[in-house]
Amino acid sequence: MENQPNYEYYMKFGISKHTVDVADRHIHSLKEVYEKQDRIREYNFLKVLDVMQSCHLSETHFGWETGYGIGDMGREKTEEIYAKLFKAEDALVRTQIVSGTHALTIGLRGILHRGDRLLIISSMPYDTIIPTLGLQEEDDTSLLSMGVEIDIIDLLENATFDEEKILESLDERPTVVYVQRSSGYSQRPAITIAKMEDIFSKIKSGYPHVRIMVDNCYGEFVETREPIEVGADLIAGSLIKNIGGSLALSGGYVAGRADIVERCSKILITPGLKKECGLSFGQTRSFLQGLFLAPQVVNAALYGSVLAASMFSELGYGVTPGSDEMRSDIVQVIELGSKEKISKFCKAIQSAAPIDSFVVPEFSPMAGYDNDIIMAAGAFVQGASIELSADAPVREPYSVYYQGGITKDHAKLGVMKAYESVLE
Ligand SMILES: *Cc1c(COP(=O)(O)O)cnc(C)c1O
């Protein structure tokens, strides 16, 4: 019994013996990939523990203030830990940052000055950033209307920077270079830290005054190094993705050069108050316990992504990245080819959830997104895409974006359910 796969219980979840066997065969053959990922997980665990110890994190930091939150020790310790973890000079880690998009918007407003040029070198950025830039609709709060000049350079095949074009287009103008690490709703793999290192060093050696910002959403702990270690001046991300380790209830962060983080704090709070205010609402414990668990949670998510890549590519679907390709985010893109299959896939993921498993996800419009979107996430934290989730905009080539799963067992179950649903 102990050595048998749990066929019977899986059957109860609508997963056939065949699918269980297929999954187990793939898991077996992915041994080397998983060993590599486990090594990264272990390294990042050590890194987190080291930082928490060297910052003297203590029980007293889990207490919290009221009102203005002046001198909130937990908030200050959290920001110290984040800064050290990312090798940054300073960081903002706040419940007042409502999402990744908000963190990125604060970051962009903080790093850019009036009249600067924003050079995006990773193709059109994530949907929800477009209104911040002001590229589609006129909005006098957008960066464009505040006098920022915006240029976009597309990535080449396989998420490679167009080095020639990038270096050619740099000149003496004050410029911020912007990179989106994760795929977003596109068909490319994530941009690896090694690729960033290569282009950032070339940019900085020719143009030392260029500032570099990276959208780090979905990227934390997938590799052993983070973007600031290879030359980024500012990074931003969401706490209900990788780095919150599934325990953070909300929030976002920016980290980087002290002068830029200070500008961000003036924008988030006020020019007079800067970092000094902002209640932590007792979230410090979950932020930091989440951070402690994050390397393991990211590892579980990757376990599912790699399994999905392997199983769906065997069925003939295009997958990005491939199961044994280098990863720098937790997202698995699967080109299902039709709206119906996307719908089936997302319904299967929803039905695998611990929360709202009986709810049926449908395509609908969503704030910040241009196309209708379907989202499956029966999560303990609403919208937390570090938990087992899948989403897709209704547009060519009808790919689904699968990610998350805070335990390996759950990730495996989700992938098997999704697999079963497209076989039907
Ligand atoms: C999720 C995500 C965002 C936006 O984050 P929200 O928290 O949903 O606002 C931005 N960029 C990338 C690459 C993302 O994956």
XYZ file of C-alpha atoms and ligand atoms in Angstrom:
439
model
C 0.000 0.000 0.000
C 2.666 2.519 1.044
C 4.588 2.002 -2.170
C 1.549 2.306 -4.427
C 0.566 5.618 -5.982
C -2.581 7.048 -4.356
C -4.742 6.023 -7.314
C -7.964 5.682 -5.384
C -7.814 9.034 -3.722
C -6.827 10.708 -6.983
C -9.821 9.044 -8.622
C -12.017 10.901 -6.155
C -10.546 14.122 -7.572
C -11.355 13.027 -11.107
C -7.805 11.990 -11.968
C -7.415 8.696 -13.786
C -4.838 6.012 -13.081
C -3.390 6.779 -16.507
C -2.748 10.440 -15.633
C -1.190 9.520 -12.289
C 1.170 7.136 -14.076
C 2.048 9.730 -16.707
C 2.788 12.324 -14.009
C 4.946 9.916 -12.027
C 6.886 8.924 -15.132
C 7.605 12.590 -15.896
C 8.569 13.337 -12.299
C 11.007 10.453 -12.409
C 12.581 11.630 -15.639
C 12.895 15.210 -14.348
C 15.104 14.155 -11.467
C 18.108 16.190 -12.586
C 16.105 19.354 -13.157
C 14.576 18.997 -9.707
C 17.939 18.401 -8.091
C 19.208 21.666 -9.524
C 16.163 23.522 -8.272
C 16.517 21.997 -4.821
C 20.080 23.276 -4.660
C 18.854 26.801 -5.460
C 16.126 26.480 -2.829
C 18.679 25.424 -0.236
C 20.991 28.322 -1.112
C 18.170 30.844 -0.865
C 16.996 29.398 2.431
C 20.500 29.892 3.816
C 20.564 33.420 2.451
C 17.270 34.324 4.144
C 18.270 32.774 7.462
C 21.653 34.482 7.354
C 20.047 37.891 6.762
C 17.456 37.422 9.515
C 20.159 36.443 11.989
C 22.578 39.182 11.027
C 19.795 41.791 11.287
C 19.021 40.517 14.803
C 15.375 39.869 14.070
C 13.643 39.481 17.394
C 10.229 38.786 18.898
C 9.839 42.489 19.679
C 9.660 43.231 15.940
C 6.296 41.516 15.708
C 4.625 44.129 17.884
C 3.012 47.077 16.199
C 1.968 50.663 16.637
C -1.248 52.506 15.910
C -2.035 55.758 14.131
C 0.835 57.235 12.147
C 3.047 54.234 12.748
C 5.991 56.459 13.640
C 8.996 54.357 14.619
C 7.237 51.056 13.903
C 10.124 48.731 14.755
C 8.742 45.773 12.843
C 8.310 47.778 9.680
C 11.805 49.186 9.970
C 13.319 45.738 10.601
C 11.438 44.262 7.646
C 12.827 46.940 5.358
C 16.338 46.406 6.714
C 16.024 42.671 6.023
C 14.716 43.178 2.497
C 17.483 45.661 1.716
C 20.170 43.289 2.941
C 18.627 40.309 1.164
C 18.594 42.117 -2.185
C 22.032 43.751 -1.597
C 20.219 47.089 -1.788
C 20.975 50.276 0.105
C 17.393 50.696 1.197
C 13.895 49.300 0.721
C 10.220 50.071 1.213
C 8.103 47.080 2.214
C 4.618 48.283 2.877
C 1.053 47.231 3.442
C 0.202 50.592 1.834
C 1.563 49.344 -1.492
C -1.551 47.629 -2.791
C -0.082 45.450 -5.559
C 2.830 44.774 -7.856
C 1.554 47.351 -10.308
C 1.450 49.929 -7.531
C 5.018 49.083 -6.464
C 6.198 49.393 -10.067
C 4.376 52.697 -10.512
C 5.954 54.123 -7.359
C 9.307 52.800 -8.564
C 8.957 54.380 -11.993
C 7.868 57.735 -10.551
C 10.736 57.581 -8.089
C 13.497 56.680 -10.502
C 12.370 59.000 -13.304
C 12.744 62.767 -13.250
C 10.782 65.217 -15.377
C 12.086 65.153 -18.940
C 13.989 61.863 -18.566
C 13.863 59.165 -21.147
C 12.470 55.743 -20.253
C 13.984 53.048 -22.421
C 12.135 49.757 -22.042
C 14.380 47.003 -23.395
C 12.159 43.967 -22.793
C 9.346 44.607 -25.315
C 5.917 45.987 -24.408
C 5.594 45.753 -20.607
C 2.926 44.026 -18.531
C -0.634 45.143 -19.309
C -1.304 46.974 -16.052
C 1.786 49.185 -16.456
C 0.566 50.664 -19.747
C -1.777 53.184 -18.038
C 1.097 54.260 -15.760
C 3.134 55.021 -18.850
C 0.189 56.628 -20.667
C 0.851 54.823 -23.910
C -2.729 54.068 -24.815
C -5.035 56.682 -23.344
C -4.275 60.265 -22.561
C -4.098 60.780 -18.830
C -2.434 63.775 -17.267
C -1.128 61.697 -14.376
C 0.793 59.370 -16.683
C 4.561 59.418 -17.112
C 4.200 60.485 -20.720
C 2.181 63.558 -19.822
C 4.700 64.382 -17.092
C 7.312 64.897 -19.770
C 8.927 61.480 -19.817
C 9.936 60.298 -23.254
C 9.239 56.579 -23.722
C 10.962 54.190 -26.139
C 10.527 50.439 -26.365
C 13.007 47.974 -27.833
C 11.724 44.476 -28.526
C 13.472 41.378 -27.302
C 14.923 38.987 -29.849
C 14.227 35.238 -29.941
C 14.323 33.432 -26.620
C 14.203 36.574 -24.465
C 17.579 37.834 -25.646
C 18.293 41.560 -25.477
C 18.780 43.362 -28.768
C 22.194 44.506 -27.635
C 23.118 46.341 -30.789
C 19.940 48.378 -30.861
C 20.046 49.081 -27.121
C 23.634 50.326 -27.090
C 23.096 52.285 -30.286
C 20.063 54.055 -28.900
C 21.756 55.221 -25.705
C 23.148 58.726 -25.779
C 23.797 61.590 -23.388
C 20.143 62.068 -22.438
C 19.281 61.207 -18.820
C 17.878 57.731 -19.228
C 16.238 55.023 -17.172
C 16.503 51.529 -18.638
C 13.586 49.271 -17.692
C 13.470 45.476 -17.760
C 10.583 43.141 -17.035
C 12.109 39.912 -15.776
C 9.043 37.670 -16.016
C 7.197 36.776 -19.192
C 3.969 38.596 -18.335
C 1.275 37.743 -20.873
C 3.766 37.137 -23.667
C 5.264 34.076 -25.311
C 8.798 34.387 -24.059
C 10.719 32.824 -21.198
C 11.846 35.020 -18.306
C 15.025 37.038 -18.666
C 17.778 35.370 -16.683
C 20.054 37.169 -14.248
C 23.039 36.231 -16.429
C 21.480 38.014 -19.411
C 20.811 41.056 -17.237
C 24.382 41.007 -15.969
C 25.736 41.026 -19.493
C 23.653 43.926 -20.808
C 23.729 45.980 -17.590
C 27.530 45.913 -17.481
C 27.726 47.038 -21.103
C 25.196 49.814 -20.513
C 26.918 51.038 -17.370
C 30.414 50.940 -18.782
C 29.424 53.141 -21.724
C 26.867 55.274 -19.891
C 27.514 55.238 -16.141
C 24.711 57.712 -15.451
C 21.986 55.473 -16.828
C 19.702 54.200 -14.054
C 18.290 50.691 -14.340
C 14.971 49.428 -13.004
C 13.727 45.820 -13.015
C 10.166 44.532 -12.612
C 11.012 41.608 -10.340
C 7.462 40.167 -10.096
C 7.482 36.336 -10.047
C 11.283 36.308 -10.134
C 12.390 36.233 -6.490
C 14.272 33.094 -5.405
C 14.061 31.367 -8.776
C 17.812 31.935 -9.097
C 20.468 32.491 -6.448
C 21.126 36.099 -7.444
C 18.710 39.020 -7.771
C 18.880 41.957 -10.225
C 20.567 44.508 -7.930
C 23.564 42.180 -7.653
C 24.137 42.541 -11.381
C 23.712 46.295 -11.675
C 20.033 47.229 -11.296
C 19.459 50.428 -9.314
C 15.876 49.655 -8.348
C 13.613 46.607 -8.264
C 9.937 46.300 -7.406
C 7.545 43.449 -6.773
C 4.446 42.090 -5.113
C 4.198 40.384 -1.727
C 1.378 38.107 -2.835
C 3.710 36.495 -5.315
C 7.032 34.754 -4.609
C 8.545 36.781 -1.828
C 5.538 36.806 0.489
C 5.823 33.021 0.646
C 1.991 32.774 0.535
C 1.639 34.230 4.044
C 1.685 37.954 3.265
C -1.920 39.155 3.011
C -1.094 42.066 0.699
C 1.690 44.523 0.017
C 4.547 45.382 -2.258
C 8.180 46.438 -2.156
C 10.760 48.556 -3.865
C 14.462 48.159 -3.116
C 17.601 49.743 -4.449
C 19.754 52.858 -4.284
C 19.011 54.921 -1.170
C 18.369 58.197 -3.022
C 15.884 56.512 -5.355
C 14.106 54.676 -2.541
C 13.829 58.021 -0.748
C 12.143 59.548 -3.793
C 9.791 56.549 -3.871
C 8.895 57.131 -0.226
C 8.057 60.772 -0.968
C 5.723 59.593 -3.700
C 4.142 56.787 -1.664
C 3.784 58.778 1.578
C 4.576 62.516 1.387
C 7.725 64.574 0.712
C 7.859 65.613 4.378
C 7.212 62.253 6.002
C 9.143 59.969 3.646
C 9.808 56.593 5.295
C 8.956 57.692 8.817
C 5.232 56.887 8.760
C 2.988 54.076 7.674
C 1.415 51.512 9.918
C 2.376 47.865 9.510
C -1.061 46.749 10.768
C 0.567 43.805 12.494
C 1.659 42.306 9.183
C 5.352 42.106 10.039
C 5.147 38.546 11.303
C 3.438 37.221 8.176
C 5.713 39.234 5.874
C 8.788 37.767 7.517
C 7.529 34.245 8.147
C 6.432 34.291 4.517
C 9.899 35.411 3.499
C 11.371 32.585 5.569
C 9.213 30.055 3.703
C 9.499 31.716 0.294
C 12.463 29.706 -1.088
C 10.555 26.497 -0.385
C 7.259 27.823 -1.722
C 8.949 29.017 -4.919
C 10.534 25.573 -5.222
C 7.100 23.918 -4.979
C 5.723 26.275 -7.614
C 8.628 25.470 -9.932
C 8.061 21.766 -9.366
C 4.586 22.185 -10.881
C 5.720 24.445 -13.713
C 8.407 22.010 -14.823
C 5.980 19.091 -14.592
C 3.383 20.974 -16.634
C 5.986 21.867 -19.262
C 7.041 18.246 -19.550
C 3.561 16.714 -19.621
C 1.955 19.239 -21.972
C 4.834 19.287 -24.405
C 4.520 15.510 -24.710
C 0.914 16.098 -25.748
C 2.208 18.355 -28.502
C 1.489 21.780 -27.008
C 4.054 24.546 -27.249
C 5.499 25.300 -23.815
C 7.651 28.215 -22.658
C 10.089 27.562 -21.120
C 10.773 23.909 -21.859
C 11.014 21.552 -18.890
C 14.822 21.531 -18.840
C 15.373 25.145 -19.843
C 16.853 27.730 -17.503
C 14.158 29.545 -15.515
C 14.035 32.979 -13.965
C 10.359 33.167 -13.027
C 7.693 30.711 -11.847
C 5.387 31.141 -14.837
C 4.694 28.315 -17.260
C 3.251 29.368 -20.596
C 1.277 26.663 -22.387
C 0.010 27.354 -25.869
C -3.357 25.622 -25.810
C -4.526 27.139 -29.073
C -8.183 27.773 -28.290
C -10.408 29.667 -25.923
C -12.246 26.438 -25.063
C -9.097 24.674 -23.915
C -8.031 27.689 -21.871
C -11.410 27.608 -20.222
C -11.145 23.870 -19.488
C -7.630 24.271 -18.112
C -8.596 27.142 -15.808
C -11.719 25.358 -14.613
C -9.578 22.338 -13.746
C -7.127 24.480 -11.759
C -10.001 26.142 -9.927
C -11.518 22.760 -9.108
C -8.190 21.705 -7.557
C -8.242 24.586 -5.071
C -8.774 24.358 -1.326
C -10.977 27.478 -1.438
C -13.917 27.959 -3.808
C -13.222 24.715 -5.649
C -16.912 24.664 -6.598
C -16.729 28.046 -8.353
C -16.500 28.126 -12.146
C -14.158 30.785 -13.568
C -15.326 32.669 -16.661
C -13.805 35.198 -19.054
C -14.530 38.766 -18.031
C -13.144 42.296 -18.250
C -10.767 43.343 -15.471
C -9.386 46.706 -14.340
C -5.987 47.392 -15.875
C -6.291 44.774 -18.610
C -7.237 45.395 -22.213
C -8.615 41.983 -23.161
C -11.126 39.883 -21.269
C -9.351 37.683 -18.778
C -10.019 34.365 -17.111
C -8.437 33.719 -13.725
C -8.434 30.567 -11.652
C -7.211 30.989 -8.104
C -8.989 29.416 -5.185
C -6.508 30.931 -2.824
C -6.209 31.554 0.910
C -5.101 35.058 -0.020
C -7.378 36.514 -2.665
C -5.601 36.892 -5.997
C -2.356 35.427 -4.682
C -0.767 33.921 -7.746
C 1.954 32.210 -5.707
C -0.852 29.801 -4.826
C -1.963 27.323 -7.486
C -3.384 29.496 -10.244
C -3.825 29.945 -13.957
C -4.921 32.875 -16.025
C -5.160 33.971 -19.614
C -6.185 36.979 -21.647
C -8.449 36.196 -24.593
C -6.038 36.784 -27.433
C -3.839 34.974 -29.924
C -2.206 32.477 -29.624
C -4.489 31.410 -26.762
C -1.868 30.565 -24.210
C -2.584 29.870 -20.590
C -0.277 31.172 -17.867
C 0.091 28.618 -15.124
C 1.908 29.317 -11.875
C 2.103 28.727 -8.168
C 1.241 25.955 -5.825
C 2.580 26.316 -2.318
C 3.221 22.603 -1.812
C 4.534 20.074 -4.313
C 1.537 17.826 -3.751
C -0.860 20.597 -4.615
C 1.121 21.637 -7.677
C 1.156 18.024 -8.882
C -2.586 17.646 -8.321
C -3.275 20.869 -10.207
C -1.158 19.873 -13.181
C -2.781 16.421 -13.309
C -6.270 17.918 -13.217
C -5.384 20.358 -15.985
C -3.855 17.534 -18.017
C -6.934 15.392 -17.566
C -9.177 18.278 -18.661
C -7.491 18.810 -22.018
C -7.431 15.065 -22.737
C -11.214 14.928 -22.591
C 1.892 40.242 -11.581
C 2.779 41.096 -12.370
C 2.696 42.492 -12.312
C 1.619 43.217 -11.580
O 1.378 42.782 -10.334
P -0.059 42.958 -9.626
O 0.287 42.629 -8.243
O -0.991 41.989 -10.254
O -0.462 44.367 -9.806
C 3.615 43.221 -13.029
N 4.545 42.626 -13.782
C 4.637 41.296 -13.882
C 5.680 40.703 -14.752
C 3.764 40.498 -13.181
O 3.861 39.168 -13.279
